[in-house]
XYZ file of C-alpha atoms in Angstrom:
429
model
C 23.206 2.026 -11.817
C 20.990 1.571 -14.841
C 17.877 3.020 -16.379
C 14.720 0.943 -15.997
C 14.223 -1.214 -19.068
C 12.075 -4.121 -20.213
C 14.648 -6.366 -18.592
C 13.883 -4.785 -15.223
C 10.211 -5.616 -15.586
C 10.866 -9.341 -15.793
C 9.296 -12.601 -14.726
C 10.536 -12.502 -11.121
C 7.850 -14.614 -9.432
C 6.685 -14.849 -5.847
C 4.802 -17.905 -4.659
C 1.231 -17.744 -3.408
C 0.924 -18.618 0.282
C -2.105 -19.443 2.363
C -3.040 -16.496 4.559
C -2.454 -16.839 8.288
C -5.208 -16.317 10.824
C -3.976 -12.824 11.686
C -3.953 -10.133 9.730
C -3.168 -7.534 7.282
C -1.838 -9.431 4.335
C -2.615 -8.910 0.808
C 0.036 -10.584 -0.734
C 2.115 -12.767 -2.703
C 3.181 -11.155 -5.770
C 3.568 -12.536 -9.218
C 6.359 -10.372 -10.306
C 7.035 -8.180 -13.186
C 5.857 -8.824 -16.731
C 7.587 -7.017 -19.554
C 6.437 -3.569 -20.567
C 7.797 -1.517 -23.407
C 9.836 1.604 -22.726
C 9.172 4.969 -24.280
C 11.174 5.816 -27.348
C 13.755 7.802 -25.415
C 13.668 5.578 -22.301
C 13.273 8.556 -19.976
C 10.409 10.633 -18.639
C 6.744 10.229 -19.487
C 4.993 11.643 -22.489
C 3.070 14.686 -21.378
C 5.528 15.628 -18.633
C 7.063 18.258 -20.867
C 3.732 20.074 -20.885
C 4.087 20.569 -17.123
C 7.608 21.962 -17.356
C 10.990 20.307 -17.224
C 10.888 16.571 -17.886
C 12.266 14.539 -14.977
C 15.119 12.108 -15.475
C 14.461 8.415 -16.037
C 14.114 6.109 -13.050
C 17.210 4.065 -12.248
C 17.505 0.810 -10.329
C 20.390 -0.779 -8.472
C 19.183 -4.326 -7.889
C 15.693 -3.722 -6.525
C 16.404 -0.285 -5.024
C 15.492 2.853 -6.936
C 18.368 5.304 -7.115
C 17.743 8.599 -5.321
C 20.074 11.620 -5.346
C 22.231 11.733 -2.226
C 21.749 14.115 -0.586
C 18.180 14.568 -1.816
C 17.734 18.193 -2.922
C 14.773 19.603 -0.948
C 11.490 20.057 -2.781
C 7.778 20.193 -1.871
C 5.895 16.927 -1.361
C 4.750 15.427 -4.657
C 7.543 16.972 -6.708
C 8.719 14.369 -9.253
C 12.306 13.199 -8.940
C 12.348 10.715 -11.828
C 9.847 9.009 -14.104
C 10.042 6.309 -16.758
C 7.305 5.425 -19.220
C 6.929 1.721 -19.978
C 4.194 1.879 -22.591
C 1.013 -0.261 -22.746
C 0.535 -2.495 -19.720
C -0.974 -5.886 -20.642
C -2.139 -6.686 -17.122
C -4.422 -3.637 -16.904
C -6.017 -3.434 -20.340
C -3.116 -1.786 -22.183
C -3.117 1.307 -19.992
C -0.013 3.480 -20.218
C 2.268 2.627 -17.308
C 4.923 4.743 -15.624
C 7.270 4.223 -12.717
C 7.583 7.428 -10.703
C 9.845 8.681 -7.918
C 8.671 11.757 -6.020
C 9.186 13.713 -2.817
C 7.128 12.994 0.274
C 7.582 13.350 4.034
C 7.496 10.929 6.925
C 5.787 11.108 10.318
C 8.595 13.334 11.603
C 8.453 15.807 8.709
C 11.604 14.600 6.984
C 11.832 14.980 3.196
C 12.029 11.519 1.637
C 11.724 9.875 -1.773
C 8.859 7.474 -2.493
C 8.278 5.274 -5.550
C 5.076 4.176 -7.234
C 3.193 3.369 -10.419
C 1.006 5.588 -12.587
C -1.547 4.003 -14.938
C -3.652 5.987 -17.408
C -6.219 4.658 -19.915
C -5.137 5.031 -23.501
C -6.889 7.489 -25.752
C -8.051 11.059 -25.412
C -9.267 12.062 -21.945
C -12.837 13.284 -21.483
C -13.571 16.998 -21.062
C -12.199 18.042 -17.694
C -9.804 15.112 -17.550
C -9.857 11.742 -15.825
C -10.408 11.580 -12.058
C -7.717 9.776 -10.077
C -7.838 6.747 -7.799
C -4.880 6.668 -5.421
C -4.514 2.933 -4.778
C -2.963 1.777 -1.491
C -1.770 -1.840 -1.518
C -1.806 -4.513 1.147
C 1.200 -6.252 2.637
C 3.774 -7.616 0.203
C 6.854 -7.635 2.467
C 9.335 -5.001 3.591
C 12.318 -5.701 1.304
C 12.837 -3.467 -1.733
C 12.181 -6.458 -4.011
C 8.611 -6.504 -2.661
C 7.733 -3.032 -4.018
C 4.519 -3.371 -6.078
C 5.891 -1.012 -8.732
C 8.381 -3.762 -9.567
C 5.630 -6.345 -10.090
C 3.525 -6.673 -13.206
C 0.449 -7.360 -11.063
C 1.107 -4.533 -8.569
C 1.964 -7.145 -5.966
C -1.024 -9.449 -6.222
C -3.189 -10.637 -9.128
C -6.402 -9.209 -7.688
C -4.710 -5.797 -7.460
C -4.090 -5.806 -11.208
C -7.761 -6.739 -11.621
C -8.853 -3.903 -9.341
C -6.658 -1.358 -11.100
C -7.867 -2.554 -14.503
C -11.491 -2.199 -13.415
C -10.899 1.392 -12.294
C -9.134 2.153 -15.574
C -12.030 0.750 -17.593
C -14.377 2.940 -15.560
C -12.452 6.016 -16.704
C -10.078 6.655 -13.810
C -6.345 7.143 -13.809
C -4.682 5.061 -11.086
C -1.618 6.049 -9.092
C -0.277 3.360 -6.757
C 2.321 4.233 -4.139
C 4.870 1.740 -2.821
C 4.999 3.569 0.587
C 8.242 4.903 2.125
C 11.226 2.591 2.139
C 9.669 -0.060 -0.093
C 11.795 0.158 -3.223
C 13.590 3.306 -2.043
C 16.565 3.710 0.326
C 15.861 3.224 4.002
C 13.588 0.833 5.881
C 9.907 0.456 5.070
C 7.890 2.037 7.873
C 5.279 -0.711 7.789
C 1.908 0.278 9.313
C 3.119 3.762 10.289
C -0.043 5.573 9.262
C 1.244 9.114 8.629
C 4.061 7.846 6.392
C 1.656 5.750 4.333
C -1.052 8.411 4.166
C 1.394 11.120 3.102
C 2.768 8.860 0.362
C -0.738 8.202 -0.981
C -1.578 11.914 -1.138
C 1.785 12.968 -2.524
C 1.526 10.380 -5.295
C -1.554 12.266 -6.506
C 0.371 15.530 -6.614
C 3.169 13.823 -8.555
C 0.668 12.396 -11.036
C -0.782 15.859 -11.679
C 2.690 17.345 -12.088
C 3.516 14.727 -14.712
C 0.123 14.727 -16.459
C -1.531 18.118 -15.927
C -4.644 17.151 -17.916
C -5.859 14.877 -15.105
C -9.058 16.001 -13.393
C -8.666 17.603 -9.959
C -11.000 15.073 -8.282
C -9.346 12.112 -6.605
C -10.087 9.294 -4.160
C -8.024 7.135 -1.808
C -8.828 3.418 -2.106
C -6.904 0.743 -0.242
C -6.959 -2.850 0.960
C -5.708 -4.279 4.268
C -2.513 -2.330 5.051
C -3.750 -0.034 2.286
C -7.160 0.356 3.913
C -5.367 1.796 6.917
C -3.310 3.995 4.561
C -6.447 5.285 2.798
C -7.923 6.492 6.085
C -4.689 8.285 6.983
C -4.601 9.758 3.471
C -8.089 11.174 3.989
C -6.792 13.174 6.961
C -3.828 14.451 4.939
C -5.719 15.157 1.699
C -5.127 18.910 1.816
C -1.435 18.215 1.081
C -2.507 17.862 -2.570
C -3.052 21.551 -3.275
C -5.339 22.446 -6.142
C -7.165 19.113 -6.088
C -10.569 18.011 -4.807
C -10.653 15.006 -2.476
C -13.834 13.001 -2.985
C -13.467 10.455 -0.189
C -11.775 7.281 1.050
C -12.568 3.593 0.588
C -10.971 1.282 3.158
C -11.324 -2.428 2.370
C -10.619 -4.657 5.400
C -8.390 -1.967 6.928
C -5.588 -2.869 9.305
C -6.573 -1.801 12.823
C -6.302 -2.824 16.488
C -2.520 -2.832 16.240
C -2.222 -2.910 20.031
C -3.735 -6.429 19.933
C -1.527 -7.837 17.193
C 1.520 -9.159 19.015
C -0.339 -10.834 21.904
C -2.768 -12.320 19.397
C -0.017 -13.763 17.212
C 1.747 -15.294 20.204
C -1.461 -16.792 21.580
C -2.471 -18.228 18.189
C 0.667 -20.417 17.969
C 0.648 -20.107 14.182
C 4.147 -19.408 12.795
C 2.648 -18.229 9.507
C 1.291 -15.146 11.273
C 4.711 -14.151 12.548
C 5.805 -12.383 9.358
C 3.242 -9.617 9.896
C 4.141 -9.215 13.543
C 7.842 -8.974 12.687
C 7.162 -6.541 9.836
C 5.230 -4.323 12.245
C 8.093 -4.374 14.730
C 10.483 -3.398 11.934
C 8.195 -0.533 10.956
C 8.050 0.707 14.538
C 11.821 0.370 14.909
C 12.256 2.473 11.763
C 10.164 5.376 13.008
C 10.419 5.411 16.820
C 13.871 6.212 18.242
C 12.839 4.650 21.563
C 12.433 1.193 20.026
C 15.509 -1.014 19.590
C 14.428 -4.137 17.733
C 17.633 -6.097 18.358
C 17.438 -5.440 22.086
C 13.745 -6.350 22.201
C 14.154 -9.642 20.364
C 17.571 -10.817 21.494
C 20.199 -12.487 19.285
C 18.323 -15.644 18.228
C 14.999 -13.998 17.363
C 16.840 -11.134 15.650
C 18.544 -13.617 13.315
C 15.156 -15.110 12.464
C 13.648 -11.669 11.898
C 16.456 -10.595 9.572
C 15.856 -13.647 7.379
C 12.145 -12.843 7.244
C 12.829 -9.217 6.352
C 14.823 -10.254 3.291
C 11.901 -12.245 1.857
C 8.635 -11.218 0.279
C 5.542 -13.149 1.274
C 6.487 -16.604 0.043
C 5.290 -20.075 0.938
C 6.571 -20.834 3.437
C 9.073 -18.549 5.205
C 11.812 -21.126 5.899
C 12.980 -19.299 9.008
C 9.477 -19.307 10.489
C 8.957 -23.019 9.870
C 11.746 -23.703 12.361
C 10.511 -21.605 15.271
C 7.589 -21.011 17.611
C 5.643 -17.826 18.194
C 7.136 -17.509 21.688
C 10.702 -17.934 20.404
C 10.223 -15.460 17.548
C 8.571 -12.864 19.805
C 10.290 -13.237 23.197
C 8.602 -10.209 24.766
C 7.162 -10.208 28.272
C 3.738 -8.778 29.121
C 5.080 -5.328 29.985
C 7.065 -5.102 26.752
C 4.048 -6.212 24.724
C 1.941 -3.499 26.318
C 4.494 -0.756 25.598
C 5.180 -1.834 22.031
C 1.500 -2.403 21.284
C 0.662 1.055 22.585
C 3.272 2.603 20.322
C 2.032 0.653 17.293
C -1.512 1.798 17.954
C -0.424 5.423 18.370
C 1.351 5.395 15.013
C -1.029 3.176 13.109
C -4.576 2.715 14.413
C -6.757 4.441 11.786
C -9.690 5.278 14.069
C -8.165 7.668 16.601
C -9.311 10.893 14.971
C -12.224 11.946 12.803
C -12.233 11.819 8.997
C -14.067 14.832 7.563
C -14.423 13.462 4.032
C -16.861 10.681 3.075
C -15.656 7.196 4.041
C -16.733 3.770 2.809
C -15.650 0.775 4.894
C -15.801 -2.575 3.078
C -15.506 -5.897 4.886
C -15.872 -9.583 4.077
C -17.821 -11.587 6.612
C -15.490 -14.594 6.295
C -12.233 -12.614 6.423
C -9.638 -14.598 8.387
C -7.024 -11.835 8.338
C -8.921 -8.749 9.481
C -11.917 -9.739 11.629
C -15.240 -8.193 10.639
C -15.795 -7.107 14.250
C -12.654 -4.983 14.098
C -13.797 -3.065 11.032
C -17.235 -2.557 12.595
C -15.464 -1.093 15.633
C -13.442 1.220 13.383
C -16.710 2.525 11.911
C -18.183 3.041 15.381
C -15.082 4.873 16.604
C -14.921 7.156 13.558
C -18.562 8.156 14.033
C -18.072 8.701 17.768
C -15.173 11.053 16.991
C -17.415 13.190 14.762
C -16.742 11.819 11.272
C -19.761 13.121 9.323
C -20.123 10.410 6.652
C -19.127 6.805 7.359
C -20.797 4.082 5.296
C -20.333 0.342 5.872
C -20.740 -2.479 3.370
C -20.420 -6.105 4.532
C -20.340 -9.148 2.238
C -21.434 -12.433 3.791
C -19.056 -15.282 3.026
C -16.422 -13.047 1.426
C -12.803 -13.498 2.396
C -9.939 -11.055 2.641
C -9.170 -10.956 -1.094
C -12.370 -11.901 -2.897
C -14.244 -9.067 -1.204
C -12.429 -6.763 -3.634
C -14.229 -8.233 -6.630
C -17.578 -8.609 -4.884
C -17.564 -5.039 -3.615
C -16.232 -3.314 -6.720
C -19.545 -2.019 -8.088
C -20.519 -0.643 -4.672
C -17.123 1.041 -4.458
C -17.587 2.507 -7.926
C -21.053 3.752 -6.982
C -19.586 5.427 -3.888
C -16.966 7.197 -6.017
C -19.626 8.248 -8.528
C -21.782 9.695 -5.771
C -18.889 11.872 -4.623
C -17.674 13.347 -7.891
C -16.286 10.356 -9.755
C -17.430 8.585 -12.894
C -20.747 6.756 -13.227
C -21.029 3.117 -12.093
C -23.600 2.367 -14.799
C -23.018 -1.026 -16.396
C -20.607 -2.182 -13.683
C -20.182 -5.935 -13.230
C -18.392 -7.376 -10.149
C -15.331 -9.484 -10.899
C -14.129 -12.789 -9.515
C -10.864 -12.301 -7.680
C -7.825 -14.070 -9.094
C -5.313 -15.534 -6.679
C -1.547 -15.565 -6.959
């Protein structure tokens, strides 16, 4: 066990891979660049103003150390926090790694990790509003946690965070349950992800009480799904004002994923299907992944689970979609129904304002799916659902092209002004 240090935020690199035809990825991380620690190497400056300063974050390999057993505390209560100093990837914002309490879909108290970024300098009167950033797929191993990557998991994510910081927002970016913390990552389990997004906002306010009460959930791909679930759970963050949710190419139609991956005969898509099965196995006691897959496919899956999104997954290059997912039609229907029940983001209304952003040339999340999400949310009684489509934009570059429209949406619902905004060109890697 050791306290996070500049050596922990190192040049661990992940290789860029070409996105598969299906779905949900945002991914390949360039890993951690060095960031300076605070003078005492422990909790963040400003935390003392909120009360007792939490202990410093500790890592064992790529897993954050959490007290065992975890003493019970309300969601959003900080467990540990380490200040790393100015972050070069996001315009020299102050960067922290934070562990805090949250709860999963079954109400269990869990620890979740994440990153807090705050612009340097004195805050404006009333404090800085907060963007709770929800990331896309990076993998399900602890080494894939965006808080352990200098670029938050993907270069365009560092760009997006930096743009929000320059616009005057603080940014808090959850890793989601089990990604960097003990236990499996409940990939695409909407309540787990949504709770983690909301509870990260509470933790940020506990650490830095001068933040403004207004906050927004903004996410991409897997994170777009998470942002919509966060909107339904926003009242968990007591004493704050939720301005709305932005879902960029949100993961949806989970009941169609496995049959689609099998039919596509593209091994590169299998990682996301296997991740989703692992997430379901982690949350649903009626799902036994080893029994579903059988010995051979289970061995392949375990190799995939140990890797972040790299190019290529060696285990997947040696298999077929049918061999990796040896489920019959009845099994596919049952598992797909369970995935949809836990993760489809358009099965209940969202009462807060929602902006859905979609690239017309997205090969990971089809534009028709996001249009259907918008239709379903309206049909369920969601009072304010706005759509923005960008012809020719792909899964990643839509983030840069849409940024000024996103900023205008936040400004219209209590955030900072979008005046002078310039879209950015998405970096890859």
